[in-house]
Amino acid sequence: MTPPRTLVIVGYGMTAHRLTEELRSRDREGAWRILVLGDEPRPAYNRVALADRLAGATEADLELAGPRTRRDPLVEARTAAPVVGIERASRTVLTADGTRIPYDALVLATGAAAFRPPVPGADLPGCFPYRTLADVDAIRGAAADGAPVVVVGGGLLGLETAEALRRRLRMRPHVVEAAARLMPAQLDSTAARLLAGWLRRAGLRLSCGVPLRSVDAGADGRVCGVTLEDGSRIPAGLVVFSAGTRPRDELARAGGPARGERGGFLVDDLGRTSIADVWAIGDCAAVHGRCHGTVAPGYRMAEAVAGQLLGARAQDGPGPAVDGAGTVLKVPGVEVASLGDVHARTPGAVTFSRTRGAGDGGLGDCYAKLVLDSEARVLLGAVLVGHGHAYPSLRSAVGRELACAAEDLLGEVGLPAQGAEPDPATVPVRPSCRTSPR
């Protein structure tokens, strides 16, 4: 019997775990032995659910590897084992303790690190990044009931973090977002305005469109607040940075593959790097130069790599791009979601939108926008405020031809079809047929 080949996975996050499970479920002949090398002192966990940990969930609640994976004789996971170099000629990786580990195939799943704004005071005691379980535990340890806290970053994670600090740790969060609106990558201006109204009514303070100038120290040397570029000051004894991430691509300088212009290991649609038998997946992978930064594309990359390792032809494997990749804000009482091409950047794209309510962010306000191709036939994206029930069906329909007119689909998600307006121009209207997408 041919002995199994060795797959080394560098990094033990969510995409590495998905690759491990995907390969083991499909590798019925036992062709691969998997060795996972993680630099954190714990196995893979659900990073998307860090706000749950902040709100009181246990580490066990977030752990991904189940008993079957832990008992699998063809899977070995080593924690606290950072890789510091790749030796191409000998096809080995070098760990921090000097161990050289040979591989037949190598997958880089090193993830990303939290971005800490390059402003004075950003490293003061009382400032914390928000990326790992260790970060969250440190924030929990520093939290004080009723104390003010500044959350730098008004994106998805920043808002979920702020709400968890307010609701479960009873702190008084103030969210600072440099962009002009909340969640700028996922929401248009209308949805962001409604979201801001909802959050302010729930008790969050928000500052948008004014970047952070400095983090300020008190007499004891600890953080006492922040100063914004307009000179305004916000007092706080705790500052949490949740303003994006940067790909962990240090191995590119230590014998690894080429990097993209904006960082990340440069890969093609199937996750292949510039080095034979070396792939990159997840947040560290720059697909044609672009890092996705969300877990759904990382999972697709993992599935594509698993297929290639098991002999699937390149053209048979799914690429890592996820047309229907979406975002759902997990804040109790707030229904906000987006998916696909929310900003209608596809050439010729048209939008249909409808708002119900006063439009000032009241809890009765609802908004839906559909983005379609130039003929208004194919759903490219959507933004929803107050229509969480419609998200699953719309997500499954992204990239497919609609089975009814856009106006009727707006009616289906709960907004009257009458008055739905195409923007920016009149587009062909299809007759009604079925009331749900194919």
Short mmCIF file of C-alpha atoms in Angstrom, two decimals, residues 35 82 116 140 142 204 219 241 354 436 438:
data_model
loop_
_atom_site.label_atom_id
_atom_site.label_comp_id
_atom_site.label_asym_id
_atom_site.label_seq_id
_atom_site.Cartn_x
_atom_site.Cartn_y
_atom_site.Cartn_z
CA LEU A 35 -0.11 18.25 9.76
CA PRO A 82 4.74 29.21 14.51
CA ARG A 116 -3.73 49.20 14.81
CA ARG A 140 -13.05 41.34 29.27
CA ALA A 142 -10.13 45.36 31.51
CA LEU A 204 -24.65 53.54 21.08
CA ALA A 219 -1.40 60.99 34.59
CA PHE A 241 -9.27 48.59 17.74
CA ARG A 354 -37.77 51.07 -1.67
CA SER A 436 -39.61 33.44 -5.75
CA ARG A 438 -35.19 30.02 -9.07
#
